[in-house]
PDB file of C-alpha atoms in Angstrom:
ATOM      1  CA  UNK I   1     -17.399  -4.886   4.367  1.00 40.00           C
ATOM      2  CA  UNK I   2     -16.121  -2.846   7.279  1.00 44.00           C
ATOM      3  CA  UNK I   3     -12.747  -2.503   8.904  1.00 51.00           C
ATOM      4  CA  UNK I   4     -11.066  -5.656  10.057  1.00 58.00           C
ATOM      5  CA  UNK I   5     -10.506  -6.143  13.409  1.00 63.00           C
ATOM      6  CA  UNK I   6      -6.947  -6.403  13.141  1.00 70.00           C
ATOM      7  CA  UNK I   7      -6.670  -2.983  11.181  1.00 73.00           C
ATOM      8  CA  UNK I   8      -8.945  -0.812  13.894  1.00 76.00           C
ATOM      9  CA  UNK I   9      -7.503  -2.432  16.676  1.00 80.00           C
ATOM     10  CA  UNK I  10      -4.070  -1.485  15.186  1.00 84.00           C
ATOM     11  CA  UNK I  11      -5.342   1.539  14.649  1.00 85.00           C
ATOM     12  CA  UNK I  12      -6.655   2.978  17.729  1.00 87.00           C
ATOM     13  CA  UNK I  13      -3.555   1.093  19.517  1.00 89.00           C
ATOM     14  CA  UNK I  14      -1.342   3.516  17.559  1.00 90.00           C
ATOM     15  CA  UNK I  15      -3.686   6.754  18.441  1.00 90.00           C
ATOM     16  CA  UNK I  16      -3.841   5.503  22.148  1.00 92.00           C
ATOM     17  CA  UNK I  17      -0.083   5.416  22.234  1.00 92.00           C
ATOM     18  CA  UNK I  18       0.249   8.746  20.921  1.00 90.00           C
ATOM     19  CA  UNK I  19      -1.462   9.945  23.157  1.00 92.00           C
ATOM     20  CA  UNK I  20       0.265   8.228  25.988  1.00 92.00           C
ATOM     21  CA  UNK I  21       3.418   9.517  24.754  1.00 90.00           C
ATOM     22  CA  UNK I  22       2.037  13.445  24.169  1.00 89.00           C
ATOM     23  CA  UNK I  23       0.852  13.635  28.106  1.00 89.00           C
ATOM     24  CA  UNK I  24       3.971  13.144  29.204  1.00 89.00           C
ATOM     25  CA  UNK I  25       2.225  10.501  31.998  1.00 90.00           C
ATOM     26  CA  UNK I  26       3.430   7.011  32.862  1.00 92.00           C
ATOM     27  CA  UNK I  27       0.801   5.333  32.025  1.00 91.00           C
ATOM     28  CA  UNK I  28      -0.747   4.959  35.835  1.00 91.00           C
ATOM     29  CA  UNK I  29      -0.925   8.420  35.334  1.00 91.00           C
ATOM     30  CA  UNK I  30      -2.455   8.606  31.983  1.00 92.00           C
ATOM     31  CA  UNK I  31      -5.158   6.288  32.854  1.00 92.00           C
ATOM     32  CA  UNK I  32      -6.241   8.565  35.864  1.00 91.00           C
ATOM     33  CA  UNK I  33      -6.221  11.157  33.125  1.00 91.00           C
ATOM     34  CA  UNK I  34      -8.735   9.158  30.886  1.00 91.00           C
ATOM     35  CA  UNK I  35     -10.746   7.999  33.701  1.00 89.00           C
ATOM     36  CA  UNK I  36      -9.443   3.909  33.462  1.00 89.00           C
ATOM     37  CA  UNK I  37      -7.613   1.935  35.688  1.00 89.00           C
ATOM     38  CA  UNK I  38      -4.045   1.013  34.907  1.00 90.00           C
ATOM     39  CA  UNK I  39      -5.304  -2.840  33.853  1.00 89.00           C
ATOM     40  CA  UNK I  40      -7.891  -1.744  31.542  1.00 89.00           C
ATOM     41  CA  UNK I  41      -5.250   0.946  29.794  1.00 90.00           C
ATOM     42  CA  UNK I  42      -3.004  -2.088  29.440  1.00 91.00           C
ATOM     43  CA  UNK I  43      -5.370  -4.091  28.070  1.00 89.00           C
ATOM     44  CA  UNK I  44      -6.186  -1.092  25.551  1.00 88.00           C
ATOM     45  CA  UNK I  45      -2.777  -1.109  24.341  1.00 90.00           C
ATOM     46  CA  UNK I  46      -2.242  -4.861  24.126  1.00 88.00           C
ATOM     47  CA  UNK I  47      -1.500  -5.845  20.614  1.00 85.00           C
ATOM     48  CA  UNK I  48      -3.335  -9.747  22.138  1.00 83.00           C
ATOM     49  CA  UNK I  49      -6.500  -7.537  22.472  1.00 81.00           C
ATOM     50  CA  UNK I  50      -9.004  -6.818  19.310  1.00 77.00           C
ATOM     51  CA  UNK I  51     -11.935  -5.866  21.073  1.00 80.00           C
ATOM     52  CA  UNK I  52     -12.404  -1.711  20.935  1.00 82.00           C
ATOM     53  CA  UNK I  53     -13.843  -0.325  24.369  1.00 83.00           C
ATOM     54  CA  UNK I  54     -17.080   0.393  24.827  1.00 83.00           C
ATOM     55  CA  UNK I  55     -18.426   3.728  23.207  1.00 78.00           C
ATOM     56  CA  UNK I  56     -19.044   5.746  26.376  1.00 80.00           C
ATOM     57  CA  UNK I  57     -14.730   5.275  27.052  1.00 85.00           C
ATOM     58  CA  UNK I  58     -14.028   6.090  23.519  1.00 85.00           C
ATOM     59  CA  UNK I  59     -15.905   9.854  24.063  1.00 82.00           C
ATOM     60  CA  UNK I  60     -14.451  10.113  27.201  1.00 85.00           C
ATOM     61  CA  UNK I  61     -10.686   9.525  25.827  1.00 89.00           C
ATOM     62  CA  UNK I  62     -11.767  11.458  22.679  1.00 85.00           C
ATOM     63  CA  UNK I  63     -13.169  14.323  25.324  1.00 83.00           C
ATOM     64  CA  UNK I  64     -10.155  14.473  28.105  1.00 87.00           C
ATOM     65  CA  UNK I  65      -7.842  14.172  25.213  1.00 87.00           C
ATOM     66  CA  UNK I  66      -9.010  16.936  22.786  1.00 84.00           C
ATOM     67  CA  UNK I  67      -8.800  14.955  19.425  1.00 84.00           C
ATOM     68  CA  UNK I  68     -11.896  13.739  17.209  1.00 80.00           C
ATOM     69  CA  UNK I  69     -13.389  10.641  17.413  1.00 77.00           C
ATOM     70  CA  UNK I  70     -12.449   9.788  14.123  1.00 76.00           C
ATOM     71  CA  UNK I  71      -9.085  10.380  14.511  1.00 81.00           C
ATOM     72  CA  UNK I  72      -9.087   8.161  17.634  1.00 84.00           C
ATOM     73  CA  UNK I  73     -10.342   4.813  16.064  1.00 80.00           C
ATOM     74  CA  UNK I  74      -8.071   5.546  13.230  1.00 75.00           C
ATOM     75  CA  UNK I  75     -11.064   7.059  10.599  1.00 69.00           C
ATOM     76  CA  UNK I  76      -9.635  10.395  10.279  1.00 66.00           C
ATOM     77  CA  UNK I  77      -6.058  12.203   9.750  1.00 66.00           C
ATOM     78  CA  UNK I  78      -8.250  15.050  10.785  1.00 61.00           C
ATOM     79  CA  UNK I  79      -7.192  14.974  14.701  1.00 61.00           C
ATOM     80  CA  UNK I  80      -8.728  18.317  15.958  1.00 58.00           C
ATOM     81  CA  UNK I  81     -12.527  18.060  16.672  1.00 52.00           C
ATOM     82  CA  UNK I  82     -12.569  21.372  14.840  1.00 47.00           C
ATOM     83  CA  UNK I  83     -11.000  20.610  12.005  1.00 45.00           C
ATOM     84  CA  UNK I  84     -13.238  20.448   8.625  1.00 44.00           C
ATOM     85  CA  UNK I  85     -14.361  17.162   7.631  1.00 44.00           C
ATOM     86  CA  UNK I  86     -11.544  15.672   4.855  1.00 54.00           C
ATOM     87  CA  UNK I  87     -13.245  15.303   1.341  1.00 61.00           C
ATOM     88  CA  UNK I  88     -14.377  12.109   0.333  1.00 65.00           C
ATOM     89  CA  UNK I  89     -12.314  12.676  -2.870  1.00 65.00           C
ATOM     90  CA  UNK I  90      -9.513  14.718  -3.753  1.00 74.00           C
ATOM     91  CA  UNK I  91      -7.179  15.467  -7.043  1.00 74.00           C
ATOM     92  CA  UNK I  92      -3.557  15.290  -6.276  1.00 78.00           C
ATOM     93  CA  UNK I  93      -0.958  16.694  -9.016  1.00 74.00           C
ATOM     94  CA  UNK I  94       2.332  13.849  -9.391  1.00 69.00           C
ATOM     95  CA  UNK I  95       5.519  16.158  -8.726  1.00 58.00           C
ATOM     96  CA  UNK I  96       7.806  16.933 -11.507  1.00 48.00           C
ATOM     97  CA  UNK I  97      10.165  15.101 -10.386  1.00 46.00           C
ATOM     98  CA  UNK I  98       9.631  12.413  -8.678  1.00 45.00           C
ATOM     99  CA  UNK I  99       6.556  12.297  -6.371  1.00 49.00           C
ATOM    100  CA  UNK I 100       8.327  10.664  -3.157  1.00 56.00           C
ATOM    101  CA  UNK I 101       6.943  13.162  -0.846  1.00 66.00           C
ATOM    102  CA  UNK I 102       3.319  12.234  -1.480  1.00 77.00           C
ATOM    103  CA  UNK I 103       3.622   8.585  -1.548  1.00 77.00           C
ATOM    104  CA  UNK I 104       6.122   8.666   1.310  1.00 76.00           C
ATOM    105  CA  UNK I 105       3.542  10.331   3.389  1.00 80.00           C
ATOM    106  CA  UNK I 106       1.132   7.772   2.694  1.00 84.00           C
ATOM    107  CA  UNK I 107       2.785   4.782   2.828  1.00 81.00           C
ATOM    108  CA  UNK I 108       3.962   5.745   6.125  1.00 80.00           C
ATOM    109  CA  UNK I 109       0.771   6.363   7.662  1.00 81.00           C
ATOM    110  CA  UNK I 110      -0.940   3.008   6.232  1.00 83.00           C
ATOM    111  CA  UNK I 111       2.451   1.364   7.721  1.00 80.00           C
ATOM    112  CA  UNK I 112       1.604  -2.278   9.201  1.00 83.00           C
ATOM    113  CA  UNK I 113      -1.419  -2.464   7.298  1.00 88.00           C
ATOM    114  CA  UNK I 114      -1.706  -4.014   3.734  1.00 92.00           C
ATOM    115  CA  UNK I 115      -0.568  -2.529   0.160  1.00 93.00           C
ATOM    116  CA  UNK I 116      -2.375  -3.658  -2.554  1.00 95.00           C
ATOM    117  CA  UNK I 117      -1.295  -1.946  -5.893  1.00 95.00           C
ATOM    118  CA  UNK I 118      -2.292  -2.352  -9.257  1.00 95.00           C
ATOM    119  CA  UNK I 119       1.049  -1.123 -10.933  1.00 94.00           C
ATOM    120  CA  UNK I 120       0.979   0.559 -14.268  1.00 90.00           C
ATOM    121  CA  UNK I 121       2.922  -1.176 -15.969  1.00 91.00           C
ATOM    122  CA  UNK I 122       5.780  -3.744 -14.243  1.00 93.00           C
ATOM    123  CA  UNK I 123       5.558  -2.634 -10.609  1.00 91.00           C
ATOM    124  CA  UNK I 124       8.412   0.506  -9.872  1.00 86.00           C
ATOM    125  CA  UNK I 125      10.508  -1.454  -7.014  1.00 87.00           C
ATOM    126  CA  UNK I 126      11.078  -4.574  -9.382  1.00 93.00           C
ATOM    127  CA  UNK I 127      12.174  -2.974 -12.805  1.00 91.00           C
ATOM    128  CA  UNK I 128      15.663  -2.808 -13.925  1.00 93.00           C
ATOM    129  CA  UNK I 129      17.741   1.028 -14.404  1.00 90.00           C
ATOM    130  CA  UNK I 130      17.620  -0.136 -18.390  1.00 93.00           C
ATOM    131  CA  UNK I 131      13.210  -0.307 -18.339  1.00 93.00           C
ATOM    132  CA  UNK I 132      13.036   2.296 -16.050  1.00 88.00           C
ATOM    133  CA  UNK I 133      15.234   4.020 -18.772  1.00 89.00           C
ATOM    134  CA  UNK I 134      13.048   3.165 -21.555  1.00 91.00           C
ATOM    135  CA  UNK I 135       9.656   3.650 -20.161  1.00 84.00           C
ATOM    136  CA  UNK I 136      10.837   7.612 -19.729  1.00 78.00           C
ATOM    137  CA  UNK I 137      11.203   8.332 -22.799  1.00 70.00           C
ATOM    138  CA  UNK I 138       8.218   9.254 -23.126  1.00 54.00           C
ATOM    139  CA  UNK I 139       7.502  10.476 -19.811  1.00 54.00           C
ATOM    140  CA  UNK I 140       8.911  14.431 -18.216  1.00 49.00           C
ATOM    141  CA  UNK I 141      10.352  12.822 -14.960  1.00 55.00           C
ATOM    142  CA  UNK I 142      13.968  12.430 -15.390  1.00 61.00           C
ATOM    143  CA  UNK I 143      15.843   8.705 -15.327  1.00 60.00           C
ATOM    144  CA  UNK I 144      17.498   9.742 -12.564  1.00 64.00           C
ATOM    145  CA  UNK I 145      14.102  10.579 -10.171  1.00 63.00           C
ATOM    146  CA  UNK I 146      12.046   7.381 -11.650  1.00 64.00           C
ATOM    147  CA  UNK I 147      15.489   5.403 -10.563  1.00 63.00           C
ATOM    148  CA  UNK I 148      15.723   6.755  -6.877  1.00 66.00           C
ATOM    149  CA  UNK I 149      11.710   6.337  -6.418  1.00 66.00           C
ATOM    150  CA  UNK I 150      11.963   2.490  -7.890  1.00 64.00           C
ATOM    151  CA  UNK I 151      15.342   1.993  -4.860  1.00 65.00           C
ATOM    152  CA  UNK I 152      12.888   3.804  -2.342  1.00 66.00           C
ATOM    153  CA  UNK I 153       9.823   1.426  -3.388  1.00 66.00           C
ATOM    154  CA  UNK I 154      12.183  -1.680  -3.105  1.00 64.00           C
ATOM    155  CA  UNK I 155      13.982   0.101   0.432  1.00 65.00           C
ATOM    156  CA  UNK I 156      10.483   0.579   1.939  1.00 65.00           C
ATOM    157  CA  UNK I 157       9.280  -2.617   0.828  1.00 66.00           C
ATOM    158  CA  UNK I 158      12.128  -4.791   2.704  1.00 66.00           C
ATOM    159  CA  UNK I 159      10.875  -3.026   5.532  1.00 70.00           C
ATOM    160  CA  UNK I 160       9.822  -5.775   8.160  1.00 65.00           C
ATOM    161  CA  UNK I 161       6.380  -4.323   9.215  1.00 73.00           C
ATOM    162  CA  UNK I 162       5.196  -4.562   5.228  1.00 79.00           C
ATOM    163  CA  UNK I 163       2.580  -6.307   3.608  1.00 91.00           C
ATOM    164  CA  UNK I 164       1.983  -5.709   0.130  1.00 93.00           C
ATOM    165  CA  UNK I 165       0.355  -7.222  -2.846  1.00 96.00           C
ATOM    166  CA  UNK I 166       0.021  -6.742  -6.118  1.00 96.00           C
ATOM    167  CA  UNK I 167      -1.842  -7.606  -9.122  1.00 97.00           C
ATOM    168  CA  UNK I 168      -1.125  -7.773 -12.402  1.00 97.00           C
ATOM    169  CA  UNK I 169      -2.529  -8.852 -16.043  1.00 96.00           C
ATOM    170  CA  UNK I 170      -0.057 -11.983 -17.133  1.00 97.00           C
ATOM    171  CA  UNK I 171      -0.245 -10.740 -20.634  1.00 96.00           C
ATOM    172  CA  UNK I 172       1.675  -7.422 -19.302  1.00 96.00           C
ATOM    173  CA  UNK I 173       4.938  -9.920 -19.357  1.00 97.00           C
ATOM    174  CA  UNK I 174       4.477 -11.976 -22.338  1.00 97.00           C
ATOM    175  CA  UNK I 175       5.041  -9.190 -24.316  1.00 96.00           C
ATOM    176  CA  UNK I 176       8.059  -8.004 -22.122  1.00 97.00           C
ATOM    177  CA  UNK I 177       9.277 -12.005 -22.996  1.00 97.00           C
ATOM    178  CA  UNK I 178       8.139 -11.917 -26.836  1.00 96.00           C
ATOM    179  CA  UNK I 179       8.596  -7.874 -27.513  1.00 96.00           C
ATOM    180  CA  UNK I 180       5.361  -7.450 -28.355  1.00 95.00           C
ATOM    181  CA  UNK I 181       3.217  -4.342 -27.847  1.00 91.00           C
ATOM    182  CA  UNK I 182       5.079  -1.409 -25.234  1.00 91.00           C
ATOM    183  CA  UNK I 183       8.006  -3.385 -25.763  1.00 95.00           C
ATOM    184  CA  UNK I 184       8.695  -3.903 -29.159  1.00 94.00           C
ATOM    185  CA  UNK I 185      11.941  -1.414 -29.413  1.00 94.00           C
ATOM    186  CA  UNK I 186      13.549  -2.477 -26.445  1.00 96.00           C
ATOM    187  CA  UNK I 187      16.504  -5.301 -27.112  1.00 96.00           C
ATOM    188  CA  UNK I 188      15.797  -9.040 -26.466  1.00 96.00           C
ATOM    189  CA  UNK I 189      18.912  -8.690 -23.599  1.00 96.00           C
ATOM    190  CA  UNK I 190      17.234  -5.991 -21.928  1.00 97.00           C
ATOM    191  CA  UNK I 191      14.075  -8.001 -21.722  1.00 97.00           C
ATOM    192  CA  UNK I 192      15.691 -11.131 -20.450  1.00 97.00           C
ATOM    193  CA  UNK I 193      17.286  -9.165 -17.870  1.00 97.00           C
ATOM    194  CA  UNK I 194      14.267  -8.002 -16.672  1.00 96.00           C
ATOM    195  CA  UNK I 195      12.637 -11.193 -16.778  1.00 97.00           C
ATOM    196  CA  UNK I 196      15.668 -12.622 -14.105  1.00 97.00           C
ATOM    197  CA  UNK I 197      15.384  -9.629 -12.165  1.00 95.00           C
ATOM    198  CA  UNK I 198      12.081  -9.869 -11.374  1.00 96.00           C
ATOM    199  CA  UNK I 199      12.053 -13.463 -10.738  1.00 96.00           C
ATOM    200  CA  UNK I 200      15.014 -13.182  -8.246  1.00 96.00           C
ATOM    201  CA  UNK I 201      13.544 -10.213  -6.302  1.00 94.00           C
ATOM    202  CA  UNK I 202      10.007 -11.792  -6.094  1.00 96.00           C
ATOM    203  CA  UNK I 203      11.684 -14.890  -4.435  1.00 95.00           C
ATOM    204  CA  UNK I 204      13.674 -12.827  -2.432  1.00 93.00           C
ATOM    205  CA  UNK I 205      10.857 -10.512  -1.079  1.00 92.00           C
ATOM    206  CA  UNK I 206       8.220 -13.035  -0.377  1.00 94.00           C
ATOM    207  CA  UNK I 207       6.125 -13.394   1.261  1.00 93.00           C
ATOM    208  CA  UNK I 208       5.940  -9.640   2.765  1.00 92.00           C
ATOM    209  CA  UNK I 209       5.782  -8.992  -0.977  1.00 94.00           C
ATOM    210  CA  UNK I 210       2.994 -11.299  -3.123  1.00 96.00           C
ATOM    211  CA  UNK I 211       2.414 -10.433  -7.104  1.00 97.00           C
ATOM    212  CA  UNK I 212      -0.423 -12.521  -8.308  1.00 98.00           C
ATOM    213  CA  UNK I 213      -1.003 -12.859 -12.015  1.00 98.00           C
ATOM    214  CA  UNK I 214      -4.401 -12.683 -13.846  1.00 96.00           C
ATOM    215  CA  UNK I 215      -5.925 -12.758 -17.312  1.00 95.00           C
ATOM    216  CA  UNK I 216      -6.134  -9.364 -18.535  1.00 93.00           C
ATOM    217  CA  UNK I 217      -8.412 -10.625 -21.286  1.00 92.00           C
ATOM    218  CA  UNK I 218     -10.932 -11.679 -18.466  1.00 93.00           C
ATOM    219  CA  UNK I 219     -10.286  -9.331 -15.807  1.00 92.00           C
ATOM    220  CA  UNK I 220      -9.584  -5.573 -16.048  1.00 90.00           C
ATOM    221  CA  UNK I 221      -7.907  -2.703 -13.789  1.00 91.00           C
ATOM    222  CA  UNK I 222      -7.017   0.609 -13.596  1.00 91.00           C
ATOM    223  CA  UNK I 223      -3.507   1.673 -11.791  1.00 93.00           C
ATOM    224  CA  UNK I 224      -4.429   1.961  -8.167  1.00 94.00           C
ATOM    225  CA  UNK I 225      -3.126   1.694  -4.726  1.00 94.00           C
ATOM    226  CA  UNK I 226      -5.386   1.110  -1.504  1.00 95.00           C
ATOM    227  CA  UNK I 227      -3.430   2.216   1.396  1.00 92.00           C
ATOM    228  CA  UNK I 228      -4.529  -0.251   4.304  1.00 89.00           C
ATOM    229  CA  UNK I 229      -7.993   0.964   5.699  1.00 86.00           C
ATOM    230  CA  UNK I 230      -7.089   4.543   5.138  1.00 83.00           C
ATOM    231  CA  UNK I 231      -7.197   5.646   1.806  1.00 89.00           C
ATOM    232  CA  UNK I 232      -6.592   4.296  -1.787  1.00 92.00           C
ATOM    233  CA  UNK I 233      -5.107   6.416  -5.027  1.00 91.00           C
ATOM    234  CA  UNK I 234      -5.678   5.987  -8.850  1.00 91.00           C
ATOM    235  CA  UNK I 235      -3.189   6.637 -10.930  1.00 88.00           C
ATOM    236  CA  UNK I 236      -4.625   8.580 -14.123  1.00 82.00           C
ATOM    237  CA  UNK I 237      -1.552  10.121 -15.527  1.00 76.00           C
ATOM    238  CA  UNK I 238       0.922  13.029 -13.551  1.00 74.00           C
ATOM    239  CA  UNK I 239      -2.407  12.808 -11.466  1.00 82.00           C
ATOM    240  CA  UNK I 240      -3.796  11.226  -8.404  1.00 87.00           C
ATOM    241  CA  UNK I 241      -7.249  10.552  -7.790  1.00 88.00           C
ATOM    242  CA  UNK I 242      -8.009  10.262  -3.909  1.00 88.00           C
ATOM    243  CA  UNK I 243     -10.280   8.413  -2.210  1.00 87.00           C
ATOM    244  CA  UNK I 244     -10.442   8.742   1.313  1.00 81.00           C
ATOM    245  CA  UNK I 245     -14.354   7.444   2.476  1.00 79.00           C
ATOM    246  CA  UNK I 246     -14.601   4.422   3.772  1.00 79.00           C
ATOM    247  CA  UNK I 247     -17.180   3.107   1.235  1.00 79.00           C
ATOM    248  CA  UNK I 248     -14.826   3.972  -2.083  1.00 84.00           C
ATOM    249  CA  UNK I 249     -11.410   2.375  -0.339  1.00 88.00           C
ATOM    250  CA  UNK I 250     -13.691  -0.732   0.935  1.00 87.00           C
ATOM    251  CA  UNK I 251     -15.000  -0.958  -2.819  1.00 88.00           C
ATOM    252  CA  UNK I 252     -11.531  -1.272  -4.145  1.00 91.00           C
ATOM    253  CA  UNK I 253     -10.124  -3.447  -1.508  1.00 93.00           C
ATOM    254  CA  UNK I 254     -13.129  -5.786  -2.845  1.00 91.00           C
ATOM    255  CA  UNK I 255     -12.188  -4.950  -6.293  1.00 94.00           C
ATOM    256  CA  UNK I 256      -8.959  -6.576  -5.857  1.00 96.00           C
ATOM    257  CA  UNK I 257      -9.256  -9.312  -3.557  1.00 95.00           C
ATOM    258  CA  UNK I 258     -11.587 -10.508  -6.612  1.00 94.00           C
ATOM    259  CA  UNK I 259      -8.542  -9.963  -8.763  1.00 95.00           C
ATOM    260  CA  UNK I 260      -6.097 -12.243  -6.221  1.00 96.00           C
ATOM    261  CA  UNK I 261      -9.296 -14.840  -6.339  1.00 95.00           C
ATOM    262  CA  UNK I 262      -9.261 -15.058 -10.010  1.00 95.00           C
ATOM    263  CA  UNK I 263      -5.522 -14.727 -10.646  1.00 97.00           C
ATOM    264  CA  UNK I 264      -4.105 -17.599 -12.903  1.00 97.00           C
ATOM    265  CA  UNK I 265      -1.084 -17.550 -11.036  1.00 98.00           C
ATOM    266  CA  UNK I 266      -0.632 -17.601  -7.667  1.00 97.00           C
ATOM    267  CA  UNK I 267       1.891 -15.705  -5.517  1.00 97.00           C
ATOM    268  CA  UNK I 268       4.220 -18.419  -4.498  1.00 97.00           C
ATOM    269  CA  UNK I 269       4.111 -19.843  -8.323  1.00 97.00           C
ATOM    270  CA  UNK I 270       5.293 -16.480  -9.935  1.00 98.00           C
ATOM    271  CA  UNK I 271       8.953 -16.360  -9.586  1.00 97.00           C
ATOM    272  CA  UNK I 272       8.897 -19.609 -11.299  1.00 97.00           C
ATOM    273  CA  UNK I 273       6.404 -18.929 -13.538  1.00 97.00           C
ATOM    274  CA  UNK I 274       8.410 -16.296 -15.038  1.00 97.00           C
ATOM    275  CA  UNK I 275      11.697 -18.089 -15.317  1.00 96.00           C
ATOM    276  CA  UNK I 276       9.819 -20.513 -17.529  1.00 96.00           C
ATOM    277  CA  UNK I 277       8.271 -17.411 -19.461  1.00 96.00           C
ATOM    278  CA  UNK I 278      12.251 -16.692 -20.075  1.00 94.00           C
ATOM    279  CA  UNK I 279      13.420 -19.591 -20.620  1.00 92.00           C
ATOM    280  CA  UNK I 280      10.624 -20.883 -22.995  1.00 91.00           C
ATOM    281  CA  UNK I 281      11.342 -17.698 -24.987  1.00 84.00           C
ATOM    282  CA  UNK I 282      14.583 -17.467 -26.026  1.00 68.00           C
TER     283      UNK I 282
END
């Protein structure tokens, strides 16, 4: 499973502007750079158009314009042709404090493409101050960093370019409801709190934000995040493990579609699927 069209497309529209915008050119002038006429550079940067050029204009864009060919259709960050080839997997230490910087930097370079994140626990950007508080207890990030990064996740995610979804065993919150398991020492109020919370903002965010639910008893995942086309992350504790070939982000972007296909609980049923959860408990 390759790229979809939408995503290169996107892609190489954004490098193509860029690129437009570095020369300094109106574009009648930039296409006389690149060897096009002004109607073919328009259609290049229509967002109507999903057909990519033909390979002999990418190389001569790539060529007049000094950047890889990668970096042009949007395979690469690397943009020099020089630069060394980015490894197909990378470690990434978790700040400290809290790691905005890093997941900032990708979030914003996957913008307009799709999220899909397997949270750890309850997703960050829908978790009250009081779980956030109790879930670092045990952790060395302060309340106060976990608490900005969770306002960031929920800023960023009211954003109107997103598109994220997430995935999530259903078991995860009938033990949040019941106080089973993780959550057996935090108080019934706190848990019902969280339960209306995340109903409220699930309604509120969709459908640029989707949580689907699945059986974790059927189904298993790891933590993980799949940035768009570009990259995806797995979350193995105050460490990131980085994927950036093609082949390892395409094989979790499978991964979790077959999650969202087997989910118990579809997106648009959630938010009332867990006010019954809440109300059926107490």
């Amino acid at each position: 499973m390759g790229l979809d069209k939408r995503d290169a497309s996107r892609l190489f529209r954004d490098r193509m502007e860029q690129l437009l915008s570095r020369s300094g050119r109106n574009r009648s002038g930039f296409a006389r750079e690149i060897g096009v006429d002004r109607s073919a550079l328009s259609q290049l940067l229509s967002e109507e158009v999903t057909r990519l050029p033909r390979a002999e204009t990418l190389i001569r864009i790539a060529s007049t314009c000094d950047v890889s060919l990668d970096w042009l259709l949007g395979l690469s960050q690397a943009e020099d042709v020089t630069a060394a080839i980015k490894p197909s997997l990378e470690l990434e230490e978790a700040q400290n404090g809290q790691d905005t910087t890093l997941l900032y930097e990708w979030h914003t370079e996957a913008a307009g493409t799709k999220i899909r994140y397997i949270p750890t626990t309850i997703p960050d950007l829908l978790r009250t101050d009081a779980v956030i508080s109790y879930e670092s207890r045990e952790n060395k990030r302060t309340l106060a960093s976990r608490i900005d990064e969770a306002n960031n996740r929920l800023a960023y995610t009211r954003r109107p370019e997103t598109d994220m979804e997430v995935c999530m065993p259903m078991q995860r919150l009938v033990d949040l409801a019941q106080g089973t398991g993780t959550w057996s020492d935090l108080a019934e109020p706190a848990r019902m709190a969280q339960l209306d919370h995340m109903a409220k903002l699930i309604d509120d965010l969709y459908p640029s934000f989707r949580l689907y639910l699945y059986d974790g008893q059927v189904n298993f995942a790891a933590p993980y995040t799949v940035f768009g086309p570009l990259r995806a992350t797995v979350y193995i504790g105050d460490m990131y493990l980085v994927l950036n070939a093609k082949e390892g982000v395409t094989a979790l972007t499978r991964h979790f579609d077959n999650l969202i296909r087997a989910a118990n609980v579809q997106a648009h049923e959630v938010a009332d699927w867990i006010a019954a959860l809440r109300d059926n408990t107490t």
